[in-house]
Tab-separated table of C-alpha atoms and ligand atoms in Angstrom:
chain	number	residue	atom	x	y	z
A	211	MET	CA	24.283	-13.492	-3.535
A	212	ASP	CA	26.434	-11.634	-1.117
A	213	ILE	CA	24.595	-8.461	0.009
A	214	ASN	CA	26.511	-6.213	2.584
A	215	ASN	CA	23.990	-3.753	2.914
A	216	PRO	CA	20.583	-4.730	1.609
A	217	GLN	CA	18.891	-1.201	2.007
A	218	ASN	CA	21.515	0.318	-0.438
A	219	TYR	CA	21.292	-2.768	-2.742
A	220	GLU	CA	17.543	-2.681	-2.989
A	221	ALA	CA	17.700	1.114	-3.712
A	222	GLU	CA	20.088	0.290	-6.685
A	223	HIS	CA	18.521	-2.651	-8.008
A	224	VAL	CA	14.855	-2.307	-7.208
A	225	HIS	CA	13.708	1.309	-6.350
A	226	ARG	CA	15.911	3.181	-9.034
A	227	VAL	CA	14.858	0.604	-11.929
A	228	TYR	CA	11.257	1.218	-11.157
A	229	GLU	CA	11.787	4.936	-11.118
A	230	LEU	CA	13.143	4.613	-14.614
A	231	ILE	CA	10.835	2.236	-16.008
A	232	ALA	CA	7.794	3.503	-14.571
A	233	SER	CA	5.656	4.760	-17.433
A	234	HIS	CA	6.663	1.667	-19.539
A	235	PHE	CA	6.007	-0.526	-16.798
A	236	SER	CA	2.508	1.005	-16.132
A	237	ALA	CA	1.534	0.697	-19.762
A	238	THR	CA	1.924	-3.278	-19.562
A	239	ARG	CA	0.237	-3.479	-16.448
A	240	PHE	CA	-3.805	-3.202	-16.360
A	241	LYS	CA	-5.225	-6.720	-16.084
A	242	PRO	CA	-5.714	-7.639	-12.471
A	243	TRP	CA	-4.941	-11.188	-11.340
A	244	PRO	CA	-8.061	-13.264	-10.677
A	245	ILE	CA	-6.987	-14.108	-7.023
A	246	VAL	CA	-6.600	-10.460	-6.237
A	247	GLU	CA	-9.671	-9.573	-7.936
A	248	GLY	CA	-11.907	-12.163	-6.224
A	249	PHE	CA	-10.214	-11.008	-2.796
A	250	LEU	CA	-11.243	-7.245	-3.308
A	251	LYS	CA	-14.671	-7.891	-4.691
A	252	GLY	CA	-15.563	-10.186	-1.659
A	253	LEU	CA	-14.885	-7.234	0.565
A	254	PRO	CA	-17.818	-5.719	2.389
A	255	ILE	CA	-18.888	-2.342	1.590
A	256	GLY	CA	-17.112	0.528	3.289
A	257	SER	CA	-14.099	-1.803	4.181
A	258	ILE	CA	-10.835	0.529	4.453
A	259	GLY	CA	-7.779	-0.905	3.326
A	260	LEU	CA	-4.145	-0.584	1.810
A	261	ASP	CA	-2.268	-1.572	-1.232
A	262	LEU	CA	1.128	-1.856	-0.326
A	263	GLY	CA	3.382	-1.372	-3.362
A	264	CYS	CA	0.531	-0.192	-5.369
A	265	GLY	CA	2.798	0.478	-8.468
A	266	ASN	CA	0.435	2.314	-11.033
A	267	GLY	CA	-2.619	1.573	-8.708
A	268	LYS	CA	-4.446	-0.975	-11.081
A	269	TYR	CA	-5.710	-2.617	-8.242
A	270	LEU	CA	-7.262	0.611	-6.401
A	271	THR	CA	-10.333	0.732	-8.520
A	272	VAL	CA	-11.271	-3.238	-8.670
A	273	ASN	CA	-13.785	-2.357	-5.900
A	274	GLU	CA	-15.586	1.060	-5.655
A	275	ASN	CA	-17.468	0.104	-2.736
A	276	VAL	CA	-14.332	0.224	-0.472
A	277	PHE	CA	-11.720	2.723	0.402
A	278	MET	CA	-7.987	1.886	-0.305
A	279	ILE	CA	-4.909	3.823	0.391
A	280	GLY	CA	-2.141	2.823	-2.154
A	281	SER	CA	1.390	3.407	-1.443
A	282	ASP	CA	4.723	2.768	-3.212
A	283	ARG	CA	8.289	3.772	-2.792
A	284	SER	CA	8.464	4.845	-6.596
A	285	THR	CA	7.368	8.608	-6.837
A	286	ALA	CA	6.896	8.191	-10.706
A	287	LEU	CA	4.472	5.268	-10.126
A	288	VAL	CA	2.496	7.088	-7.387
A	289	GLN	CA	2.114	10.093	-9.765
A	290	ILE	CA	0.469	7.590	-12.056
A	291	ALA	CA	-1.964	6.035	-9.632
A	292	HIS	CA	-2.824	9.141	-8.234
A	293	ASP	CA	-4.397	10.193	-11.418
A	294	LEU	CA	-7.321	7.796	-10.382
A	295	LYS	CA	-9.014	10.291	-8.062
A	296	THR	CA	-11.639	8.079	-6.274
A	297	GLN	CA	-9.049	6.245	-3.791
A	298	ASP	CA	-6.058	7.790	-2.518
A	299	SER	CA	-2.348	7.060	-2.876
A	300	LEU	CA	1.095	8.231	-1.200
A	301	ILE	CA	4.728	7.535	-1.103
A	302	ALA	CA	5.952	5.324	1.695
A	303	ASP	CA	7.936	2.069	2.133
A	304	THR	CA	6.417	-1.091	3.494
A	305	LEU	CA	9.125	-1.303	6.035
A	306	GLU	CA	8.194	1.972	7.546
A	307	LEU	CA	4.476	2.560	6.890
A	308	PRO	CA	2.837	5.767	7.795
A	309	HIS	CA	-0.241	4.148	9.436
A	310	PRO	CA	-1.549	3.439	13.031
A	311	ASP	CA	-1.560	-0.115	14.112
A	312	SER	CA	-4.656	-2.257	13.962
A	313	ARG	CA	-7.055	-0.473	12.071
A	314	PHE	CA	-7.301	-1.791	8.606
A	315	ASP	CA	-9.907	-4.382	7.322
A	316	PHE	CA	-7.500	-5.519	4.585
A	317	ALA	CA	-4.254	-5.156	2.875
A	318	ILE	CA	-2.684	-6.402	-0.266
A	319	SER	CA	0.824	-6.695	-1.231
A	320	ILE	CA	1.087	-7.759	-4.875
A	321	ALA	CA	4.546	-8.655	-6.191
A	322	VAL	CA	6.402	-6.561	-3.706
A	323	ILE	CA	7.943	-8.582	-0.964
A	324	HIS	CA	9.948	-10.599	-3.288
A	325	HIS	CA	11.966	-7.452	-3.869
A	326	PHE	CA	13.355	-7.495	-0.406
A	327	SER	CA	17.120	-8.891	-0.547
A	328	THR	CA	17.154	-10.805	2.660
A	329	THR	CA	14.781	-13.415	4.475
A	330	ALA	CA	14.949	-11.083	7.591
A	331	ARG	CA	13.728	-8.216	5.548
A	332	ARG	CA	10.835	-10.267	3.997
A	333	ILE	CA	9.781	-11.430	7.063
A	334	ALA	CA	9.761	-7.757	8.488
A	335	SER	CA	7.812	-6.551	5.681
A	336	ILE	CA	4.952	-9.243	6.490
A	337	ARG	CA	5.287	-8.214	10.029
A	338	SER	CA	4.790	-4.644	9.223
A	339	ILE	CA	1.634	-5.547	6.848
A	340	LEU	CA	-0.004	-7.435	9.767
A	341	ALA	CA	0.888	-4.854	12.066
A	342	THR	CA	-1.733	-2.599	10.196
A	343	LEU	CA	-4.814	-4.991	10.557
A	344	LYS	CA	-7.484	-5.191	13.077
A	345	PRO	CA	-6.511	-8.085	15.329
A	346	SER	CA	-8.606	-11.366	14.708
A	347	SER	CA	-10.530	-12.907	17.627
A	348	ASN	CA	-10.718	-16.855	17.644
A	349	SER	CA	-13.688	-16.559	15.434
A	350	GLU	CA	-11.372	-15.312	12.573
A	351	THR	CA	-14.196	-13.198	11.193
A	352	ASN	CA	-14.019	-9.847	12.309
A	353	GLY	CA	-10.316	-9.347	11.873
A	354	GLY	CA	-8.363	-7.818	9.293
A	355	LYS	CA	-6.946	-10.040	6.444
A	356	ALA	CA	-4.148	-9.567	3.930
A	357	LEU	CA	-3.315	-10.821	0.579
A	358	ILE	CA	0.254	-11.533	-0.145
A	359	TYR	CA	1.321	-12.400	-3.643
A	360	VAL	CA	4.944	-13.233	-4.650
A	361	TRP	CA	6.765	-14.665	-8.029
A	362	ALA	CA	7.521	-18.272	-7.708
A	363	LEU	CA	10.645	-20.252	-8.542
A	364	GLU	CA	8.477	-23.099	-9.985
A	365	GLN	CA	7.572	-21.544	-13.441
A	366	PRO	CA	7.157	-24.603	-15.780
A	367	ASN	CA	4.946	-23.027	-18.255
A	368	SER	CA	6.978	-19.383	-18.318
A	369	LYS	CA	9.331	-18.484	-21.036
A	370	ARG	CA	12.045	-18.235	-18.164
A	371	GLY	CA	11.529	-22.051	-17.215
A	372	TRP	CA	12.632	-21.585	-13.605
A	373	LYS	CA	12.184	-24.760	-11.579
A	374	GLU	CA	12.615	-26.303	-8.233
A	375	GLY	CA	16.560	-26.369	-7.396
A	376	ASP	CA	17.335	-23.152	-9.418
A	377	PRO	CA	19.095	-20.151	-7.778
A	378	GLN	CA	16.249	-18.053	-5.939
A	379	ASP	CA	17.981	-14.774	-5.778
A	380	VAL	CA	18.205	-13.378	-9.532
A	381	MET	CA	18.359	-10.305	-11.590
A	382	VAL	CA	15.626	-10.174	-14.040
A	383	PRO	CA	15.920	-7.846	-16.931
A	384	TRP	CA	13.426	-5.151	-18.075
A	385	GLN	CA	13.787	-4.143	-21.697
A	386	THR	CA	12.473	-0.615	-22.607
A	387	SER	CA	13.217	1.676	-25.354
A	388	GLU	CA	15.599	4.752	-24.898
A	389	GLY	CA	13.312	7.795	-23.708
A	390	TYR	CA	10.150	5.707	-23.929
A	391	SER	CA	7.285	7.733	-22.844
A	392	GLY	CA	4.240	5.436	-22.310
A	393	VAL	CA	1.017	6.898	-22.754
A	394	LYS	CA	-1.574	5.247	-20.130
A	395	GLY	CA	-3.539	2.529	-21.871
A	396	GLY	CA	-0.731	2.117	-24.607
A	397	SER	CA	0.288	-1.145	-25.400
A	398	GLY	CA	3.731	-0.723	-23.819
A	399	LYS	CA	5.351	-2.711	-26.803
A	400	LEU	CA	8.630	-1.833	-28.200
A	401	SER	CA	8.516	-0.863	-32.021
A	402	LYS	CA	11.039	-1.768	-34.716
A	403	GLY	CA	14.039	0.638	-34.817
A	404	ASP	CA	13.878	1.754	-31.106
A	405	LYS	CA	17.158	1.771	-29.106
A	406	VAL	CA	16.669	-1.058	-26.540
A	407	VAL	CA	17.797	-0.440	-23.040
A	408	THR	CA	17.838	-3.158	-20.619
A	409	TYR	CA	17.365	-2.587	-16.592
A	410	GLN	CA	18.173	-5.397	-14.184
A	411	ARG	CA	15.848	-5.846	-11.302
A	412	TYR	CA	16.584	-8.076	-8.222
A	413	TYR	CA	13.959	-10.640	-7.286
A	414	HIS	CA	13.913	-13.302	-4.659
A	415	LEU	CA	11.953	-16.308	-6.421
A	416	TYR	CA	9.975	-17.999	-3.631
A	417	ARG	CA	10.000	-21.815	-3.667
A	418	GLU	CA	6.993	-23.866	-2.599
A	419	GLY	CA	5.880	-23.346	0.957
A	420	GLU	CA	8.312	-20.685	1.770
A	421	LEU	CA	5.674	-17.942	1.567
A	422	VAL	CA	3.735	-19.688	4.231
A	423	GLN	CA	6.824	-20.351	6.298
A	424	ASP	CA	7.680	-16.531	6.250
A	425	ILE	CA	4.259	-15.556	7.259
A	426	VAL	CA	4.395	-17.929	10.211
A	427	ALA	CA	7.817	-16.589	11.179
A	428	ALA	CA	6.247	-13.087	11.162
A	429	GLY	CA	3.718	-14.449	13.509
A	430	GLY	CA	0.858	-14.359	11.239
A	431	ILE	CA	-2.027	-16.829	10.748
A	432	VAL	CA	-2.413	-18.465	7.378
A	433	LEU	CA	-6.096	-18.618	6.221
A	434	GLU	CA	-5.565	-19.739	2.677
A	435	SER	CA	-2.623	-20.245	0.249
A	436	GLY	CA	-2.166	-21.441	-3.213
A	437	TYR	CA	-0.554	-20.939	-6.668
A	438	GLU	CA	-1.698	-18.884	-9.527
A	439	ARG	CA	0.288	-18.229	-12.709
A	440	ASP	CA	3.781	-18.340	-11.818
A	441	ASN	CA	2.965	-16.846	-8.242
A	442	TRP	CA	2.575	-18.211	-4.844
A	443	TRP	CA	-0.185	-16.412	-2.823
A	444	ALA	CA	-1.421	-16.319	0.761
A	445	ILE	CA	-4.256	-14.990	2.652
A	446	CYS	CA	-3.132	-14.169	6.290
A	447	ALA	CA	-4.491	-12.610	9.590
A	448	PRO	CA	-2.596	-10.941	12.378
A	449	PRO	CA	-1.971	-13.249	15.449
A	450	HIS	CA	-5.058	-13.542	17.916
A	451	ARG	CA	-4.946	-11.027	20.812
B	266	MET	CA	-4.764	13.653	0.202
B	267	LYS	CA	-8.122	13.121	1.236
B	268	ILE	CA	-9.264	13.842	4.952
B	269	LEU	CA	-10.361	10.144	5.081
B	270	THR	CA	-6.875	9.357	4.596
B	271	THR	CA	-5.559	11.537	7.107
B	272	ASN	CA	-7.516	9.593	9.660
B	273	TYR	CA	-5.626	6.633	8.854
B	274	ILE	CA	-2.015	8.221	8.728
B	275	SER	CA	0.390	8.314	11.808
B	276	CYS	CA	4.158	9.242	11.958
B	277	ALA	CA	6.459	6.658	9.982
B	278	VAL	CA	8.957	6.499	12.486
B	279	LYS	CA	8.800	3.192	14.662
B	280	ALA	CA	9.364	4.644	17.712
B	281	CYS	CA	6.708	7.154	17.592
B	282	LYS	CA	3.882	4.537	16.773
B	283	SER	CA	3.727	3.577	20.520
B	284	THR	CA	2.940	7.268	21.659
B	285	SER	CA	-0.388	8.612	21.035
B	286	LEU	CA	1.165	12.014	20.055
B	287	SER	CA	2.001	10.390	16.597
B	288	PHE	CA	-1.547	10.425	15.527
B	289	PRO	CA	-2.975	12.436	13.975
B	290	LEU	CA	-0.402	14.108	12.389
B	291	HIS	CA	-0.660	17.870	12.269
B	292	PHE	CA	-1.264	20.098	9.347
B	293	GLN	CA	0.700	23.250	8.397
B	294	ASP	CA	0.340	25.624	5.395
B	295	ALA	CA	-2.559	23.237	3.936
B	296	VAL	CA	-4.125	24.282	0.460
B	297	LEU	CA	-7.384	22.522	-0.190
B	298	VAL	CA	-9.353	21.624	-3.127
B	299	GLN	CA	-13.105	20.323	-3.722
B	300	GLU	CA	-13.117	17.502	-5.991
B	301	GLU	CA	-16.742	16.051	-6.787
B	302	VAL	CA	-16.950	12.202	-5.906
B	303	ASP	CA	-20.112	10.031	-6.331
B	304	PHE	CA	-22.244	10.054	-3.046
B	305	LYS	CA	-22.998	6.446	-1.751
B	306	PRO	CA	-24.862	6.692	1.557
B	307	GLU	CA	-24.253	3.105	2.361
B	308	PHE	CA	-20.601	3.481	1.988
B	309	ILE	CA	-20.268	6.471	4.280
B	310	THR	CA	-22.600	4.929	6.835
B	311	ASN	CA	-20.396	1.928	6.900
B	312	ILE	CA	-17.151	3.913	7.053
B	313	LEU	CA	-18.602	6.186	10.153
B	314	PRO	CA	-17.827	3.373	12.823
B	315	ARG	CA	-14.347	2.798	11.573
B	316	ILE	CA	-13.516	6.712	11.910
B	317	GLU	CA	-11.238	7.903	14.985
B	318	TRP	CA	-13.675	10.791	15.602
B	319	GLU	CA	-11.511	12.762	18.191
B	320	ALA	CA	-8.666	12.710	15.781
B	321	LEU	CA	-10.949	13.675	12.802
B	322	LYS	CA	-12.189	16.594	14.992
B	323	ILE	CA	-8.565	17.799	15.499
B	324	THR	CA	-7.691	17.546	11.612
B	325	ALA	CA	-10.941	19.238	10.884
B	326	VAL	CA	-10.339	22.090	13.110
B	327	GLU	CA	-6.593	22.526	11.606
B	328	LEU	CA	-8.177	22.718	8.071
B	329	GLY	CA	-10.873	25.372	8.957
B	330	PHE	CA	-13.881	23.149	9.278
B	331	THR	CA	-15.648	23.976	12.469
B	332	THR	CA	-19.066	22.537	12.193
B	333	LEU	CA	-18.121	18.644	13.003
B	334	PRO	CA	-20.678	17.338	15.791
B	335	ALA	CA	-18.634	17.020	19.024
B	336	GLN	CA	-19.851	13.485	19.127
B	337	LYS	CA	-19.866	10.708	16.472
B	338	PRO	CA	-23.127	10.421	14.876
B	339	GLU	CA	-24.563	6.771	15.330
B	340	ALA	CA	-27.112	5.230	13.463
B	341	THR	CA	-29.602	2.856	15.122
B	342	GLU	CA	-32.340	0.474	13.582
B	343	GLU	CA	-35.098	2.855	14.610
B	344	ALA	CA	-33.155	6.012	13.721
B	345	PRO	CA	-30.975	5.999	10.660
B	346	LEU	CA	-28.723	8.875	10.205
B	347	ASP	CA	-29.913	11.989	8.638
B	348	PRO	CA	-29.024	11.949	4.807
B	349	GLN	CA	-27.623	15.819	5.200
B	350	VAL	CA	-25.238	14.385	8.020
B	351	LEU	CA	-23.932	11.629	5.626
B	352	LYS	CA	-23.824	14.363	2.930
B	353	ASP	CA	-21.837	16.598	4.678
B	354	LEU	CA	-19.314	13.696	5.882
B	355	HIS	CA	-18.983	12.721	2.107
B	356	THR	CA	-18.047	16.250	1.419
B	357	LEU	CA	-15.474	16.231	4.072
B	358	LEU	CA	-13.782	12.861	4.050
B	359	LEU	CA	-13.990	12.163	0.291
B	360	GLU	CA	-14.526	15.408	-1.769
B	361	THR	CA	-11.955	17.478	0.334
B	362	GLN	CA	-8.306	17.250	-0.508
B	363	VAL	CA	-5.115	18.517	0.659
B	364	THR	CA	-2.917	19.406	-2.615
B	365	GLU	CA	0.013	21.191	-0.790
B	366	GLY	CA	1.095	21.379	2.738
B	367	LYS	CA	2.827	19.759	5.469
B	368	LEU	CA	2.135	17.103	8.145
B	369	VAL	CA	4.201	17.226	11.304
B	370	CYS	CA	4.499	14.565	13.916
B	371	ALA	CA	3.801	15.970	17.609
B	372	ASN	CA	6.144	13.389	18.938
B	373	CYS	CA	9.333	13.610	16.851
B	374	LYS	CA	8.430	16.857	15.192
B	375	HIS	CA	9.419	15.308	11.754
B	376	VAL	CA	7.602	17.288	8.742
B	377	TYR	CA	6.139	15.390	5.870
B	378	ASN	CA	5.629	17.132	2.860
B	379	ILE	CA	2.546	17.017	0.535
B	380	HIS	CA	2.869	18.225	-3.108
B	381	GLN	CA	0.505	17.960	-5.790
B	382	GLY	CA	-1.753	15.947	-3.671
B	383	ILE	CA	0.877	13.444	-2.939
B	384	ALA	CA	2.217	13.171	0.514
B	385	ASN	CA	5.729	11.523	0.914
B	386	PHE	CA	6.464	9.589	4.007
B	387	LEU	CA	10.117	8.265	3.096
B	388	LEU	CA	12.258	8.820	6.123
B	389	PRO	CA	15.751	10.311	5.754
B	390	ASN	CA	18.342	7.696	6.737
B	391	HIS	CA	19.075	8.876	10.256
B	392	LEU	CA	15.201	8.196	10.988
B	393	ALA	CA	14.799	4.930	9.417
B	394	LEU	CA	15.051	1.850	11.153
B	395	PRO	CA	18.643	0.751	12.024
B	396	LEU	CA	19.724	-2.258	9.812
B	397	ILE	CA	20.622	-4.306	12.639
B	398	MET	CA	17.240	-4.125	14.429
B	399	ILE	CA	15.546	-6.213	11.377
B	400	THR	CA	18.438	-8.334	10.653
B	401	ASN	CA	19.114	-9.902	13.942
B	402	PHE	CA	16.422	-12.100	14.790
C	146	ZN	ZN1	7.168	10.908	14.748
């Protein structure tokens, strides 16, 4: 894929699309992934963290005993997240976060960094996430940690059937009806007779080992990593200081 | 935007991060509302050590709250925090929200807007990180 200006490319093929499909997208997103749920529920009471690329905010309420600030580039999605009341949300870009360094106990980035269109920008986004976390000491117990979750190239059981060796930079269609107005909690399913509109979103599909490699390139320490339902995930910490 | 959140917000401009002027951001024309949130004493007790107290004092004064103690209240084994102190902090940090207004960086003077409770930290192109800085490494 030849991308001359990745910022403009992402504005067109990621940000604009989410803005247009926000309500429909949100209606299809309410079940948390088990790894994410486990990570959030395991946090001590009073932990303070970030959900970077929070979308409709479905993870903000998984654990009511921690305080989370969700952020997303899409105003339409943040407006949906903001209705949740118990946590907070704002509009921000993961590469230019409005947060002081080294203050947070945790951060999650779920299905976000695969939308950055170059390796350098994906690594820069991980570096930006790590910078927000409390530095870890050698004991690795008192520092902040981040959970990063990305779409996998290896998806043998998905209907898309991507596998090792396939192209990693792809456009993935999102089908919605013309003038869809999703009611929160609705099914988000299209009904018969709807005029279908297809939007294309850019994704970088991560191959096995690539997420860990990018975290190391960003200076992070990988604590745990694995594969869950067509996604690669890793829990990481900032470098020792 | 909750007052607790403001204690975790700085200027989004990379060059500002290294100066102490970029934190906290400063409120202008703030409109406040109170919204009830369940009071959980243990939660507030655990949040308290994480707060940057000097920054919170600045924010509180800008928003018209002048009763914050000069020193951060601290709990010890023998003397847990007064429940009323926790309740007051709960009200300020979690129940008080800024619905409209501006946040200004004292370093670069950039103004971030808050509208319908949502602050927007997207930078105009000329302030965003130059492409070259993140592509050349
Ligand atoms: Zn600034």
